[in-house]
Amino acid sequence: MNQKRFSIALAGNPNSGKTTIFNNMTGTRQKVGNWPGVTVEKKEGNIKKFGYDLKIIDLPGTYSLTPFTIEEIIARDFVLEERPDVVIDIIDASNLERSLYLATQFREIDCKVLFALNMADVARSRGLKIDDKKLSELLDLPVVFTVGNKNQGIDTLLEKAIELAESSYEIPKKRRVKYSKDIENSISSLKSFLENWTEGSIPYNPRWTAIKLLEDDKIVKKRVLNEAGKNSREILQQAQIHRDFLMDRFDDDPEIVMTDERYGFIAGIIKEVLTTSAKQRIDISRNIDLVLTNRFVGFPIFLFFIWAMFQLTFSLGAYPMEWIDIGVNFVSKSLVHVLPNNLFKDFLLNGVIAGVGSVVIFLPNILILFFCISIFEDTGYMSRAAFLMDKIMHLIGLHGKSFIPMLMGFGCNVPAIMASRTLESEKDRTLTILITPFMSCSAKLPVYIVLAGAFFGARAGSVIFGIYMVGIILSIVTGRLFRSTLLRGADAPFVMELPPYRAPMIKSLLIHMWDRSKIFLKKMGGIILIGSVVVWILSAFPQNISYSLDYNSKISETKASYNAEIETAHESGKKLLAKQRDDAVSELIKAKKTEKAEKSFMGSIGKVLAPVFAPIGIDWRGSIALLTGFVAKEIVVSTMGVLYAADGTEDSAALKNALLSSGMTPLGALAMMVFVLLYMPCLATVAAIRRETGSFKWMIFSVVYSTSLAWIVAFCIYQGGTILAV
Ligand code: GDP
Ligand code: MG
C-alpha cells in the first residue's frame, strides 16, 4: 500500500463543535489520551478516506494563539512545531466575530488553513447570512459550511482539506491583517533584520516571528534566543527598540494596539460577509425601544398612535363611505322606478337594501381599522403597547398582554376574544374575555355617529371619545371587581416578549386585514341580512292595518287641490305651490308609515318593552332598535332607519332629522349611546365567549352582567341629568 499520509488538525473556539466533527470524521478509530506533560485531553484518529491515510487531531479549544493558557500553548505549539499538513479552523458561524480572532491568527502563521463554518443551522435560524465566497476570497482560503451534529458537510470539508494539502503552498500576501503604518514599518524592518542577522535558523516564518517579538511573546523570544545564533541578543534588542518606539507612538503596549487592529480587520470582514438581518434588527429594535417604551415619552406616543389610528379610520374612511352611500342610493332609487309596487319591492328596498346597505357603508372604516391593527401587530409595536400598558393593566389585576385582545376589541370583539387564547392562565383569560366587550367595537360606531351627530353637532367627536373612555373605565372597574371576587388570584408571572421590529410586508398586512374583515362580511351576508329581514317582516306585518285616517284618499285629495291651485296660479307661484304640495304629501306618507310601524308586530313588541326603557329616556322605537342590536350592533342603526325615518330613503341626514323631531332629548341620546356601548354583546361575540371560555355559565353571566350594567349606567345618566337640568 502506497497511500499518501496527511495530518489534519482541528482547531477552534471552545464549543465550536470540534469534538463533534472529530468524532464524525474518525468514527470509532480514535485514541484518547493527554497531551504530553499536561492533563489536557488529546484526541487522535487515523482514517482512510478518498484513498488517503488521514491523521486527525482534535486540538484544545482556544480563543487566540497568545500563549497565556495551557490550551493555547498546546494548540499553537502543535501547529508551529508539528506542522500538520492542514489546519481546519472550526468556526461557530452563529458567532462569527468572536471566532474570527483565532482565524486571523492562523492566517498569520504560515500554515495551510481552511474554515469550517460550523453551526450553519444555528446561524441560519438566527437570520445570519454569511457570504462564504466573499469570506473565502477575502482571506484566500477554502470555506465550507458544516452542521457537525448532523454530519453535514464533513465529507466536503475533508475533500477540501486534502485538496489544500496537495496544493503547493503560496504565502498569502494580501489576505491578512494589515497593521497601521508605524507597526507595519517596525514589522518589516524587524523582519529584514531577522533575515539578515540570523546565523542559525529563524524558528518560524520571519513576518510572524517579527510580529510576535513586537508583542513580546515570551516563547518566541526564548526560541530566538536559543536558535538564532550569535546575533540573537541583537535581534531581541532591536525588537525592544521597536517596542519602545511603538509604545511611545501609541501610548500603549504594542500587543494591545495590534489586538485592536486585528479586531478592526475582523470588523471589516464582518461588514463584507455578514448580513446580520437578525442581529441588526435586534440592535435597531433596542434603539427604537429606547424611545417607544420610554417611561416618559412612550405613553404619549402610544396615545398618539391610537389617536392617529382612529383619525385615519374615520377621516380617510369618509371618502369610500360616501361612494358606497351613493352606490346604495343609486341601486335603491333605480329599483324604485323599475320594480312594480308590491310587497316584494318593499321587502327588497326596505328590508334587504335598507338593512344591509346601512351597514355596508361602514366597511371602509372597518378595513382601515383592521389594517392599522395589523400594522401594530406585524411591526411588533403591539407587544410594546402591551408593555406600556402593563402598569395600568395591573390595576385590573391583569398583565399588559391582556391589553392586546382589548385593543383589538375596538375593531371587533370576535377576533379580540379569540386573541385572548395567548394568555396562559385560565383566570386571566376569562377575565379578559369578560371585559373585552366594553371596548367599543367598530359596529357600535355608526350608532354613535348618528346619535351624536344629530344631538351634539360640533361636539359629536368629543362625545364619542367620551363614550369610548366610559367603556375603558368600566372595563377597569369590572376587572378589579371580578379580580377581587369571582376570579380571585394572582396574575400568572410571565416574560413580556419584545420581538425585534420588522418592516411589515404589505401582503401579510392585507392578509391579516382581510382575515378579520371577512368576519364582518360574513356577518353582513348572514346575520345582518337575516336580522334586517326579520326586522322588516315584523314592521311590515300585519298588512291590513285599520288606519286612524284614510291616508291614501287624503293624499289624493291634497294632490288634487294643490294641482288645481297650480293650474290657476301665476307662473311665478307655480314652483312654490308645487313644493308645498310635495311637502304636504311626504308629511302624510310619513305619518302613515309611523302609524303603520306603531301598529305592526314590531310596534307591539316595542310597546311591551317601552316601560323597561322609559326610565332611561328611550322610546319604543329605540327599544326595538336596541333589541335587534343583539343580532349585530350595526342593525341598531338600520332599525332606527326603518322606524324613525320611515320615509323610505336610506339617507343618514333624513334619519338625523327624524330623530330630532322624534321627541328624543340629547340626554336620552347620551343614555342610548352608553347603553349601546355596554349592553350585551352581539350574537357572534356571545358565541365566541361561549367557545373561548368553554362555559355556558360565563356566557350567560356576561350577557346578564353587561346588560344590567348598561341599564344602571344609562339610568344614572338620564335621571341624574334630568335632575341637574331642572
Ligand atoms: P468543542 O468544544 O469545540 O469540542 O464542541 P463540541 O463538539 O463539544 O460541541 C458543542 C456542542 O455543540 C455539542 O452539544 C454539539 O452537539 C453541538 N454542535 C456541534 N456542531 C453543531 C452544529 O453544527 N449545529 C448545532 N446546532 N449544534 C452543534
Ligand atoms: Mg471538545
JSON list of C-alpha atoms in Angstrom, two decimals, residues 244-338:
[
{"chain": "A", "resi": 244, "resn": "ASP", "atom": "CA", "xyz": [9.71, 51.28, 22.84]},
{"chain": "A", "resi": 245, "resn": "PHE", "atom": "CA", "xyz": [9.19, 53.34, 19.75]},
{"chain": "A", "resi": 246, "resn": "LEU", "atom": "CA", "xyz": [5.69, 51.98, 19.26]},
{"chain": "A", "resi": 247, "resn": "MET", "atom": "CA", "xyz": [4.87, 52.33, 22.95]},
{"chain": "A", "resi": 248, "resn": "ASP", "atom": "CA", "xyz": [5.79, 55.97, 22.61]},
{"chain": "A", "resi": 249, "resn": "ARG", "atom": "CA", "xyz": [3.73, 56.38, 19.46]},
{"chain": "A", "resi": 250, "resn": "PHE", "atom": "CA", "xyz": [0.58, 54.73, 20.71]},
{"chain": "A", "resi": 251, "resn": "ASP", "atom": "CA", "xyz": [0.96, 55.29, 24.40]},
{"chain": "A", "resi": 252, "resn": "ASP", "atom": "CA", "xyz": [0.02, 51.66, 24.84]},
{"chain": "A", "resi": 253, "resn": "ASP", "atom": "CA", "xyz": [1.61, 48.23, 24.65]},
{"chain": "A", "resi": 254, "resn": "PRO", "atom": "CA", "xyz": [2.12, 47.19, 21.03]},
{"chain": "A", "resi": 255, "resn": "GLU", "atom": "CA", "xyz": [0.35, 43.89, 21.72]},
{"chain": "A", "resi": 256, "resn": "ILE", "atom": "CA", "xyz": [-2.76, 45.79, 22.76]},
{"chain": "A", "resi": 257, "resn": "VAL", "atom": "CA", "xyz": [-2.63, 48.06, 19.76]},
{"chain": "A", "resi": 258, "resn": "MET", "atom": "CA", "xyz": [-2.17, 45.09, 17.47]},
{"chain": "A", "resi": 259, "resn": "THR", "atom": "CA", "xyz": [-5.06, 43.23, 19.05]},
{"chain": "A", "resi": 260, "resn": "ASP", "atom": "CA", "xyz": [-7.23, 46.27, 18.45]},
{"chain": "A", "resi": 261, "resn": "GLU", "atom": "CA", "xyz": [-6.14, 46.38, 14.86]},
{"chain": "A", "resi": 262, "resn": "ARG", "atom": "CA", "xyz": [-6.91, 42.71, 14.37]},
{"chain": "A", "resi": 263, "resn": "TYR", "atom": "CA", "xyz": [-10.39, 43.39, 15.64]},
{"chain": "A", "resi": 264, "resn": "GLY", "atom": "CA", "xyz": [-10.61, 46.28, 13.23]},
{"chain": "A", "resi": 265, "resn": "PHE", "atom": "CA", "xyz": [-9.70, 43.91, 10.42]},
{"chain": "A", "resi": 266, "resn": "ILE", "atom": "CA", "xyz": [-12.31, 41.45, 11.64]},
{"chain": "A", "resi": 267, "resn": "ALA", "atom": "CA", "xyz": [-14.93, 44.19, 11.79]},
{"chain": "A", "resi": 268, "resn": "GLY", "atom": "CA", "xyz": [-14.14, 44.94, 8.17]},
{"chain": "A", "resi": 269, "resn": "ILE", "atom": "CA", "xyz": [-14.56, 41.30, 7.18]},
{"chain": "A", "resi": 270, "resn": "ILE", "atom": "CA", "xyz": [-17.81, 41.07, 9.10]},
{"chain": "A", "resi": 271, "resn": "LYS", "atom": "CA", "xyz": [-19.16, 44.09, 7.28]},
{"chain": "A", "resi": 272, "resn": "GLU", "atom": "CA", "xyz": [-18.36, 42.47, 3.97]},
{"chain": "A", "resi": 273, "resn": "VAL", "atom": "CA", "xyz": [-19.55, 38.95, 4.52]},
{"chain": "A", "resi": 274, "resn": "LEU", "atom": "CA", "xyz": [-22.24, 39.01, 7.17]},
{"chain": "A", "resi": 275, "resn": "THR", "atom": "CA", "xyz": [-25.72, 40.23, 6.50]},
{"chain": "A", "resi": 276, "resn": "THR", "atom": "CA", "xyz": [-26.88, 40.20, 10.05]},
{"chain": "A", "resi": 277, "resn": "SER", "atom": "CA", "xyz": [-30.51, 40.75, 9.42]},
{"chain": "A", "resi": 278, "resn": "ALA", "atom": "CA", "xyz": [-31.46, 39.44, 12.83]},
{"chain": "A", "resi": 279, "resn": "LYS", "atom": "CA", "xyz": [-28.67, 40.96, 14.85]},
{"chain": "A", "resi": 280, "resn": "GLN", "atom": "CA", "xyz": [-29.09, 44.34, 13.26]},
{"chain": "A", "resi": 281, "resn": "ARG", "atom": "CA", "xyz": [-32.79, 44.11, 13.78]},
{"chain": "A", "resi": 282, "resn": "ILE", "atom": "CA", "xyz": [-32.25, 43.41, 17.43]},
{"chain": "A", "resi": 283, "resn": "ASP", "atom": "CA", "xyz": [-29.87, 46.35, 17.77]},
{"chain": "A", "resi": 284, "resn": "ILE", "atom": "CA", "xyz": [-32.13, 48.69, 15.86]},
{"chain": "A", "resi": 285, "resn": "SER", "atom": "CA", "xyz": [-35.08, 47.42, 17.83]},
{"chain": "A", "resi": 286, "resn": "ARG", "atom": "CA", "xyz": [-33.27, 48.17, 21.04]},
{"chain": "A", "resi": 287, "resn": "ASN", "atom": "CA", "xyz": [-32.71, 51.72, 19.91]},
{"chain": "A", "resi": 288, "resn": "ILE", "atom": "CA", "xyz": [-36.29, 52.20, 18.82]},
{"chain": "A", "resi": 289, "resn": "ASP", "atom": "CA", "xyz": [-37.42, 50.79, 22.12]},
{"chain": "A", "resi": 290, "resn": "LEU", "atom": "CA", "xyz": [-35.35, 53.34, 23.99]},
{"chain": "A", "resi": 291, "resn": "VAL", "atom": "CA", "xyz": [-37.90, 55.83, 22.70]},
{"chain": "A", "resi": 292, "resn": "LEU", "atom": "CA", "xyz": [-41.09, 53.86, 22.24]},
{"chain": "A", "resi": 293, "resn": "THR", "atom": "CA", "xyz": [-41.04, 52.17, 25.61]},
{"chain": "A", "resi": 294, "resn": "ASN", "atom": "CA", "xyz": [-39.51, 55.10, 27.42]},
{"chain": "A", "resi": 295, "resn": "ARG", "atom": "CA", "xyz": [-41.11, 55.85, 30.75]},
{"chain": "A", "resi": 296, "resn": "PHE", "atom": "CA", "xyz": [-41.94, 59.41, 29.83]},
{"chain": "A", "resi": 297, "resn": "VAL", "atom": "CA", "xyz": [-42.46, 59.68, 26.10]},
{"chain": "A", "resi": 298, "resn": "GLY", "atom": "CA", "xyz": [-43.57, 56.11, 25.43]},
{"chain": "A", "resi": 299, "resn": "PHE", "atom": "CA", "xyz": [-47.08, 56.61, 26.65]},
{"chain": "A", "resi": 300, "resn": "PRO", "atom": "CA", "xyz": [-47.83, 59.87, 24.85]},
{"chain": "A", "resi": 301, "resn": "ILE", "atom": "CA", "xyz": [-46.50, 58.30, 21.65]},
{"chain": "A", "resi": 302, "resn": "PHE", "atom": "CA", "xyz": [-48.72, 55.31, 22.21]},
{"chain": "A", "resi": 303, "resn": "LEU", "atom": "CA", "xyz": [-51.77, 57.54, 22.72]},
{"chain": "A", "resi": 304, "resn": "PHE", "atom": "CA", "xyz": [-50.82, 59.42, 19.60]},
{"chain": "A", "resi": 305, "resn": "PHE", "atom": "CA", "xyz": [-50.74, 56.20, 17.59]},
{"chain": "A", "resi": 306, "resn": "ILE", "atom": "CA", "xyz": [-54.17, 55.21, 18.87]},
{"chain": "A", "resi": 307, "resn": "TRP", "atom": "CA", "xyz": [-55.50, 58.67, 18.14]},
{"chain": "A", "resi": 308, "resn": "ALA", "atom": "CA", "xyz": [-53.94, 58.55, 14.68]},
{"chain": "A", "resi": 309, "resn": "MET", "atom": "CA", "xyz": [-55.48, 55.17, 14.08]},
{"chain": "A", "resi": 310, "resn": "PHE", "atom": "CA", "xyz": [-58.99, 56.40, 14.82]},
{"chain": "A", "resi": 311, "resn": "GLN", "atom": "CA", "xyz": [-58.36, 59.60, 12.95]},
{"chain": "A", "resi": 312, "resn": "LEU", "atom": "CA", "xyz": [-57.24, 57.70, 9.88]},
{"chain": "A", "resi": 313, "resn": "THR", "atom": "CA", "xyz": [-60.13, 55.28, 10.22]},
{"chain": "A", "resi": 314, "resn": "PHE", "atom": "CA", "xyz": [-62.74, 57.98, 10.18]},
{"chain": "A", "resi": 315, "resn": "SER", "atom": "CA", "xyz": [-61.27, 60.75, 8.06]},
{"chain": "A", "resi": 316, "resn": "LEU", "atom": "CA", "xyz": [-59.86, 58.52, 5.35]},
{"chain": "A", "resi": 317, "resn": "GLY", "atom": "CA", "xyz": [-62.84, 56.19, 5.63]},
{"chain": "A", "resi": 318, "resn": "ALA", "atom": "CA", "xyz": [-65.23, 59.05, 4.97]},
{"chain": "A", "resi": 319, "resn": "TYR", "atom": "CA", "xyz": [-64.45, 59.09, 1.26]},
{"chain": "A", "resi": 320, "resn": "PRO", "atom": "CA", "xyz": [-65.16, 55.48, 0.30]},
{"chain": "A", "resi": 321, "resn": "MET", "atom": "CA", "xyz": [-68.07, 55.66, 2.72]},
{"chain": "A", "resi": 322, "resn": "GLU", "atom": "CA", "xyz": [-69.61, 58.37, 0.60]},
{"chain": "A", "resi": 323, "resn": "TRP", "atom": "CA", "xyz": [-69.04, 56.41, -2.61]},
{"chain": "A", "resi": 324, "resn": "ILE", "atom": "CA", "xyz": [-70.75, 53.38, -1.17]},
{"chain": "A", "resi": 325, "resn": "ASP", "atom": "CA", "xyz": [-73.56, 55.58, 0.09]},
{"chain": "A", "resi": 326, "resn": "ILE", "atom": "CA", "xyz": [-74.03, 56.97, -3.39]},
{"chain": "A", "resi": 327, "resn": "GLY", "atom": "CA", "xyz": [-73.91, 53.47, -4.85]},
{"chain": "A", "resi": 328, "resn": "VAL", "atom": "CA", "xyz": [-76.51, 52.09, -2.45]},
{"chain": "A", "resi": 329, "resn": "ASN", "atom": "CA", "xyz": [-78.75, 55.08, -3.04]},
{"chain": "A", "resi": 330, "resn": "PHE", "atom": "CA", "xyz": [-78.39, 54.65, -6.75]},
{"chain": "A", "resi": 331, "resn": "VAL", "atom": "CA", "xyz": [-79.38, 51.00, -6.58]},
{"chain": "A", "resi": 332, "resn": "SER", "atom": "CA", "xyz": [-82.42, 51.64, -4.41]},
{"chain": "A", "resi": 333, "resn": "LYS", "atom": "CA", "xyz": [-83.55, 54.66, -6.44]},
{"chain": "A", "resi": 334, "resn": "SER", "atom": "CA", "xyz": [-83.25, 52.67, -9.66]},
{"chain": "A", "resi": 335, "resn": "LEU", "atom": "CA", "xyz": [-85.22, 49.82, -8.16]},
{"chain": "A", "resi": 336, "resn": "VAL", "atom": "CA", "xyz": [-87.96, 52.21, -7.05]},
{"chain": "A", "resi": 337, "resn": "HIS", "atom": "CA", "xyz": [-88.58, 53.07, -10.67]},
{"chain": "A", "resi": 338, "resn": "VAL", "atom": "CA", "xyz": [-88.03, 49.65, -12.19]}
]
